[in-house]
Short mmCIF file of C-alpha atoms in Angstrom, two decimals:
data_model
loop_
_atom_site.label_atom_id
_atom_site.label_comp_id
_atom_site.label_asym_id
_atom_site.label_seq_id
_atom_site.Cartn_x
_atom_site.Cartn_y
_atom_site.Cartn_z
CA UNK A 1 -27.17 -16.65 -3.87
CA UNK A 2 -25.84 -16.23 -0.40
CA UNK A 3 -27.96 -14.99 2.52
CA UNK A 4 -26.53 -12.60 4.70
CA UNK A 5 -26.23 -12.99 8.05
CA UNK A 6 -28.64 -10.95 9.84
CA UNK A 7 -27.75 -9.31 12.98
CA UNK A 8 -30.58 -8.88 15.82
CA UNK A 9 -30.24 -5.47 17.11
CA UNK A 10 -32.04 -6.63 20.55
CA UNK A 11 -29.14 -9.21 21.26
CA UNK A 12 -26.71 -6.36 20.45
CA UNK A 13 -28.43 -3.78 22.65
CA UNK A 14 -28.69 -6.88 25.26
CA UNK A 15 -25.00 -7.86 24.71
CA UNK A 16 -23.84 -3.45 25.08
CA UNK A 17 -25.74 -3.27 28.51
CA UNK A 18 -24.42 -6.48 29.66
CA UNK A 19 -20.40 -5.60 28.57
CA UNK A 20 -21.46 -1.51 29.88
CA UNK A 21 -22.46 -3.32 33.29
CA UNK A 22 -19.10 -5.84 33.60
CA UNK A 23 -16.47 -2.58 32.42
CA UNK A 24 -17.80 -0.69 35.18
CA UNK A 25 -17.42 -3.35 37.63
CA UNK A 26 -14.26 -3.83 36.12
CA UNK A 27 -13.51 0.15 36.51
CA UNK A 28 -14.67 -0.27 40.35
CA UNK A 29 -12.60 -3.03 41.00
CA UNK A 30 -9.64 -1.10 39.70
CA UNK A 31 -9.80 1.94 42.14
CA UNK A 32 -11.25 -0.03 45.31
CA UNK A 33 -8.24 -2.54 45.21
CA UNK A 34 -5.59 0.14 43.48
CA UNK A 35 -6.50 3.74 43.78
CA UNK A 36 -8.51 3.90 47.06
CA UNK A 37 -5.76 2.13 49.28
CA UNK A 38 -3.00 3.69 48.10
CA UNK A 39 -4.33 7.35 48.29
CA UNK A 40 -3.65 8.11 44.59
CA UNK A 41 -5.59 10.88 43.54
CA UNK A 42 -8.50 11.32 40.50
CA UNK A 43 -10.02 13.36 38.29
CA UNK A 44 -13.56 13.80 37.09
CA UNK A 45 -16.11 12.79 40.08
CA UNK A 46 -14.71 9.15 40.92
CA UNK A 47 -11.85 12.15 41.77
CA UNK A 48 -14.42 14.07 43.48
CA UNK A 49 -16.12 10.89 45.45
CA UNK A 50 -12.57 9.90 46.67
CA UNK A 51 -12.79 13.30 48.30
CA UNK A 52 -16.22 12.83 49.76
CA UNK A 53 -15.47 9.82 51.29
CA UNK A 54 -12.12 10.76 52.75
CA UNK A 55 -13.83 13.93 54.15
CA UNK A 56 -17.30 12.26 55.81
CA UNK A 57 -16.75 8.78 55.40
CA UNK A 58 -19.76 8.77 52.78
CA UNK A 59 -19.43 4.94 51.51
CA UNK A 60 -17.67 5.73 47.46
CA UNK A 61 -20.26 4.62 45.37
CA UNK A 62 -23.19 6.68 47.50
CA UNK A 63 -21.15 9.39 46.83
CA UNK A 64 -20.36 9.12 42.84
CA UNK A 65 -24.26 8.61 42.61
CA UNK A 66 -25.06 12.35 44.75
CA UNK A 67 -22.58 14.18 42.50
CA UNK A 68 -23.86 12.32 38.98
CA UNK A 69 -27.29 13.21 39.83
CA UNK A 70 -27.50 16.95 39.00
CA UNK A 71 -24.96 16.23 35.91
CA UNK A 72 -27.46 13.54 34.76
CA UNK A 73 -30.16 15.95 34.90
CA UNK A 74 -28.45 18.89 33.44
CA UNK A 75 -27.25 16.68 30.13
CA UNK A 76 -30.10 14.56 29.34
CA UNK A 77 -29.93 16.79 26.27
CA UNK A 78 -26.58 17.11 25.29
CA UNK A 79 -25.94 12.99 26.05
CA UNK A 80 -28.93 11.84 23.36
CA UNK A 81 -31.26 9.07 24.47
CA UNK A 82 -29.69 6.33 24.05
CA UNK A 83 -26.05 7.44 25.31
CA UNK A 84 -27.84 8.99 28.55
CA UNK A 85 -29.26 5.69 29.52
CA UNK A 86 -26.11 3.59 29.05
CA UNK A 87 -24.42 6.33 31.22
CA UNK A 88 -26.88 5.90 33.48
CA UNK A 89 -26.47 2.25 33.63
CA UNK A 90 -22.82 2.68 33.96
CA UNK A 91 -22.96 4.94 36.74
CA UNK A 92 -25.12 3.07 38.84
CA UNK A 93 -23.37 -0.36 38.25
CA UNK A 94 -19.87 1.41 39.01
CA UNK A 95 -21.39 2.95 42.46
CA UNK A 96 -23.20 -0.10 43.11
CA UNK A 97 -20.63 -2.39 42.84
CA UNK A 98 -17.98 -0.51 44.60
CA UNK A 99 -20.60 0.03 47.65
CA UNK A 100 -21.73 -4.09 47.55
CA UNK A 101 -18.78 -5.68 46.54
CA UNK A 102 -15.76 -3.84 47.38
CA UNK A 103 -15.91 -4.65 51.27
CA UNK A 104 -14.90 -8.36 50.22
CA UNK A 105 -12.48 -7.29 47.49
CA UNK A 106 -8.81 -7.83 48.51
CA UNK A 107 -6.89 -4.56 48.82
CA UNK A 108 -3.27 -3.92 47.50
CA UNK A 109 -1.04 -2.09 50.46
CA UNK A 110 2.17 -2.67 48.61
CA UNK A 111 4.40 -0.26 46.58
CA UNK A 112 2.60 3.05 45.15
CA UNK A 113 3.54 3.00 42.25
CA UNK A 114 2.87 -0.72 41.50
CA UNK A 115 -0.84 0.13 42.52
CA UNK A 116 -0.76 3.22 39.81
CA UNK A 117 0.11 0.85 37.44
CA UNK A 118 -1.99 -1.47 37.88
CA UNK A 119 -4.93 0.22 38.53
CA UNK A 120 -4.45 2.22 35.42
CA UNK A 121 -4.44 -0.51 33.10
CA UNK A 122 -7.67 -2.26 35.06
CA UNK A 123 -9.38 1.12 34.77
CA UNK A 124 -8.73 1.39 31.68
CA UNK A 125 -9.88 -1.90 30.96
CA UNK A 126 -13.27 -1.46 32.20
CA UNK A 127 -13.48 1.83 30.51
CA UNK A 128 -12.51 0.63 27.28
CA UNK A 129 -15.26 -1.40 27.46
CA UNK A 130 -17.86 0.74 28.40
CA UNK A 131 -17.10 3.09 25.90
CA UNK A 132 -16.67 0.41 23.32
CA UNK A 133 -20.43 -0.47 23.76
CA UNK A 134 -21.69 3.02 23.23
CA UNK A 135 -21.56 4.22 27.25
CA UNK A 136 -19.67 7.15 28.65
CA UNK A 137 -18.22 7.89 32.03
CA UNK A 138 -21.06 11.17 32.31
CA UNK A 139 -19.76 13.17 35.14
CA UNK A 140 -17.45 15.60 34.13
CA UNK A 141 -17.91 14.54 29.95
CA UNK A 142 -21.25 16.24 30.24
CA UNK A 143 -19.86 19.46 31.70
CA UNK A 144 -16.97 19.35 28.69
CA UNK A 145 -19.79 19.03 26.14
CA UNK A 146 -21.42 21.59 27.58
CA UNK A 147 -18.87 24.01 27.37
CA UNK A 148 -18.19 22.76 23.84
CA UNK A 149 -21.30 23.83 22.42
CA UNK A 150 -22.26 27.20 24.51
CA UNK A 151 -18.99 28.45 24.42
CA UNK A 152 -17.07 26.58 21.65
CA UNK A 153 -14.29 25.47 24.43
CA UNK A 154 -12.31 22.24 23.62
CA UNK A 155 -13.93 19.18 24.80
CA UNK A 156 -10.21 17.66 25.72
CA UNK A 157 -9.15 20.76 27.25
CA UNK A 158 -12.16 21.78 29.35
CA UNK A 159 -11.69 17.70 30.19
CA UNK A 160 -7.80 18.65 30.72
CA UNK A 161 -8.78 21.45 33.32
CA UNK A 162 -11.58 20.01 35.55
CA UNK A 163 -9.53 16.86 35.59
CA UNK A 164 -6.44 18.76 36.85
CA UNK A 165 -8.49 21.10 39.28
CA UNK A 166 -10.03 17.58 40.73
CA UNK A 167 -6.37 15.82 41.27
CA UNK A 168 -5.15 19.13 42.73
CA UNK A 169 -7.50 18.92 45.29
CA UNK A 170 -7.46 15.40 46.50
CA UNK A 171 -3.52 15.57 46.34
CA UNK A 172 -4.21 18.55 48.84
CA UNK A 173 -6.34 16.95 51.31
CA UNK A 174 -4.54 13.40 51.36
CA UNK A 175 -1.56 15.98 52.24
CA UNK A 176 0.88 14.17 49.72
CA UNK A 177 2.33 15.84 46.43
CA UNK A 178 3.15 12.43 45.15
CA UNK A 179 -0.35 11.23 44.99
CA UNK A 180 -0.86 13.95 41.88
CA UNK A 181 2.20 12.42 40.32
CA UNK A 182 1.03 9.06 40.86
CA UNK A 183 -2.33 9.92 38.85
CA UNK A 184 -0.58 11.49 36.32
CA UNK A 185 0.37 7.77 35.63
CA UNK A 186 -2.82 6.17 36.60
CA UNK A 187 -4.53 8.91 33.85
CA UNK A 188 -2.06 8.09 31.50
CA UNK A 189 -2.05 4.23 31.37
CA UNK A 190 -6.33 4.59 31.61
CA UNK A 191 -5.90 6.57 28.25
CA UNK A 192 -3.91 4.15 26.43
CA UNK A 193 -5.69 1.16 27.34
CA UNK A 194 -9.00 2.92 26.37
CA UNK A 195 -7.89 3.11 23.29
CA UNK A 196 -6.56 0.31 22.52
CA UNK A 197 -10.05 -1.31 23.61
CA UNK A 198 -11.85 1.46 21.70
CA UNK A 199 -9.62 2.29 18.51
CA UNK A 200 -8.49 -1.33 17.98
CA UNK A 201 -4.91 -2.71 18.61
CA UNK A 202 -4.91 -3.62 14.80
CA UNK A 203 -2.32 -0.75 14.52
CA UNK A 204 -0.70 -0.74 10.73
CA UNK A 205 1.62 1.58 8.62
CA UNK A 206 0.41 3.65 6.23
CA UNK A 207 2.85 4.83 3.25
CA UNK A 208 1.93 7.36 0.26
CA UNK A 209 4.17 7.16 -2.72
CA UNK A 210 4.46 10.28 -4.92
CA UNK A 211 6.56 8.94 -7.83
CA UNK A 212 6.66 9.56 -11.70
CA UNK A 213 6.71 5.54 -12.20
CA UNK A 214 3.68 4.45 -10.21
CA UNK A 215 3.09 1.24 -12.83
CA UNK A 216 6.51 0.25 -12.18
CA UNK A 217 6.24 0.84 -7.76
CA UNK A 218 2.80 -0.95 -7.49
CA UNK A 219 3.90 -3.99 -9.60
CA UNK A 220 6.65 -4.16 -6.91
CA UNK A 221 5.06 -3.71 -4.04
CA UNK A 222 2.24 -5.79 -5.30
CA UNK A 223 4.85 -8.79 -6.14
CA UNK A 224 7.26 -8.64 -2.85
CA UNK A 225 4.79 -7.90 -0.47
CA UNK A 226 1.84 -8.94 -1.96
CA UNK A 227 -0.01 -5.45 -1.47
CA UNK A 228 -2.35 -3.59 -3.74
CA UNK A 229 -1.69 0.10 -4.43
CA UNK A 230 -4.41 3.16 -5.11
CA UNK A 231 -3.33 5.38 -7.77
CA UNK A 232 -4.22 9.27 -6.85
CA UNK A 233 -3.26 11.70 -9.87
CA UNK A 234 -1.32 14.80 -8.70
CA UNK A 235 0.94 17.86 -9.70
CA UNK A 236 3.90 19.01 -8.24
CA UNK A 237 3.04 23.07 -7.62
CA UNK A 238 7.07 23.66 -7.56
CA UNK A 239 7.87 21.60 -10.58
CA UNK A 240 4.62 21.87 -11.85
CA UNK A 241 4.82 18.22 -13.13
CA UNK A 242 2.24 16.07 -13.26
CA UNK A 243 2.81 12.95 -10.26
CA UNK A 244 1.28 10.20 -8.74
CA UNK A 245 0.22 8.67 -5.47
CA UNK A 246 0.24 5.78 -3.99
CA UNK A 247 -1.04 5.13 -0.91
CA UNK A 248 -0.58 1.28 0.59
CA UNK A 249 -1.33 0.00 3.75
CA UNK A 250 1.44 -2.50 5.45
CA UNK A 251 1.69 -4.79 8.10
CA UNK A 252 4.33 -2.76 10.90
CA UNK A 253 7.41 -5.26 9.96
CA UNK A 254 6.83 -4.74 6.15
CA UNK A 255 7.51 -0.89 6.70
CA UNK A 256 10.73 -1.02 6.22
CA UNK A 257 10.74 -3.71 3.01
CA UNK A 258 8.22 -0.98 1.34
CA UNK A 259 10.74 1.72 2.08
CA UNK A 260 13.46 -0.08 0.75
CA UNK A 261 11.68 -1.28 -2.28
CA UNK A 262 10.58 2.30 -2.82
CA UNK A 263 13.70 3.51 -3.08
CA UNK A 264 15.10 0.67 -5.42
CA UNK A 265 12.63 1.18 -8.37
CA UNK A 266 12.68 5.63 -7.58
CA UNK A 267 15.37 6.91 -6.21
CA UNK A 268 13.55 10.03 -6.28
CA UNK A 269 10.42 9.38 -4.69
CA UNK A 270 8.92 11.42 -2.10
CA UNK A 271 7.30 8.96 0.63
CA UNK A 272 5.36 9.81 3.68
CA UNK A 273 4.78 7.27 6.32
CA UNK A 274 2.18 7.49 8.85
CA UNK A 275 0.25 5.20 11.61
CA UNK A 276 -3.11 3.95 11.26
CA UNK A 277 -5.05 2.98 14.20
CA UNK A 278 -7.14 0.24 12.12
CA UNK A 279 -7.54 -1.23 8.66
CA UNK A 280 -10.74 -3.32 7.38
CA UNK A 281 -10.26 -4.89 4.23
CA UNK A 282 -8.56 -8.03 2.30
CA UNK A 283 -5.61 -9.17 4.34
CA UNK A 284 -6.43 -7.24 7.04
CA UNK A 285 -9.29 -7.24 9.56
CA UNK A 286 -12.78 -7.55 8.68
CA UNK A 287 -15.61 -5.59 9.66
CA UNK A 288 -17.85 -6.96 12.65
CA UNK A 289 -20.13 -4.96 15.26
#
């Protein structure tokens, strides 16, 4: 009989603080060589710091910690226990590090747009992992969440607005309409590298088969591509016969083999493809925390 492998939960709540504490440096490092030199505008309150320090000279991470504050305090509830603390943790390693560290970091004075791209994907590399251990950025989240629940407002648009409102503003006091375009960008790239951290990059194609000779498609599929099939019983409402589905999960090259060798064996199949942003299983990746 095989023994499981057991997994310690006080490595793995070691092991989230540890990779909470490097994203944030990692998300620090990002705007004090990128963003902060080149005048690009934020959102949320690194957004809101940049403006602090641009205004008094307040030293960037003093000033992230004096606006999270109050937000800390005013979503201990809404963030749980254990998300609270690892925002807390990521807060004060961001504000720390930027304040400590960023004085010796090397700054990037070259083309605008160059630094927006760059600092985008290394923000959203530390970001990604931060929220891949279970953290959150707090700030402005807690406000959306807030807002979510007492008034039943979107949590993405509340984000959408405040975010907006924030870049606005620091595009208006570093006197330079580019520097909100410029963030635009910087947003943008943050987002997709987040998720590609947090989702997975294990990004597959999903296809469901309605066809009235599902024995014949999944003995197909299963023998040119070597993929297994799940039969879901249907009717057609217009025809009012009775169908199957097939829904398969393929690698992104074998999308258009599938489509093809759909086609071949029903000429009248109905098939809807789709994207899947991961897939645990045989053949595919397998589950790990």
């Amino acid at each position: 009989m095989k023994r499981e492998k057991m997994e310690n939960p006080k490595i793995n709540a070691v092991l989230d603080y540890i990779l909470i504490v490097l994203g944030s440096c990692v998300f620090g490092a990002g705007i004090v060589i990128f963003i902060k030199p080149s005048m690009i505008s934020m959102g949320g309150v690194a957004g809101m710091a940049l403006i602090g320090n641009y205004l008094t000279g307040l030293p960037l991470g003093m000033a992230s910690i004096i606006l999270n504050v109050p937000l800390f305090i005013f979503g201990y509830k809404l963030l749980g226990r254990q998300f609270f603390w690892k925002t807390i943790v990521s807060s004060v390693s961001y504000s720390v590090f930027i304040d400590l560290v960023g004085s010796y970091l090397p700054l990037f004075t070259g083309d605008r747009l160059l630094a927006a791209l760059y600092g985008g994907l290394i923000m959203g590399l530390g970001f990604g992992l931060v929220f891949k251990r279970g953290g959150t950025s707090g700030g402005t989240d807690i406000i959306s969440k807030y807002l979510n629940e007492k008034f039943e407002i979107s949590i993405g648009n509340a984000n959408l607005v405040m975010n907006g409102m924030v870049i606005i503003a620091c595009s208006v006091i570093y006197k330079s309409v580019e520097s909100a375009l410029y963030a635009i960008i910087v947003q943008y790239l943050t987002g997709v590298v987040l998720n590609a951290i947090v989702d997975g990059s294990d990004r597959q194609k999903e296809g469901l088969i309605i066809t009235s000779k599902p024995e014949e498609m999944a003995k197909a599929i299963l023998e040119n591509l070597q993929r297994g099939c799940t039969g879901i019983e249907g009717k057609g409402m217009y025809t009012n016969e009775e169908k199957t589905l097939l829904l398969v999960v393929v690698r992104r090259h074998e999308i258009s083999a599938l489509k093809k060798l759909a086609h071949q064996v029903d000429p009248e199949c109905f098939m809807l493809v789709s994207e899947v942003s991961e897939v645990f299983g045989v053949h595919f990746k397998q589950y790990a925390k």
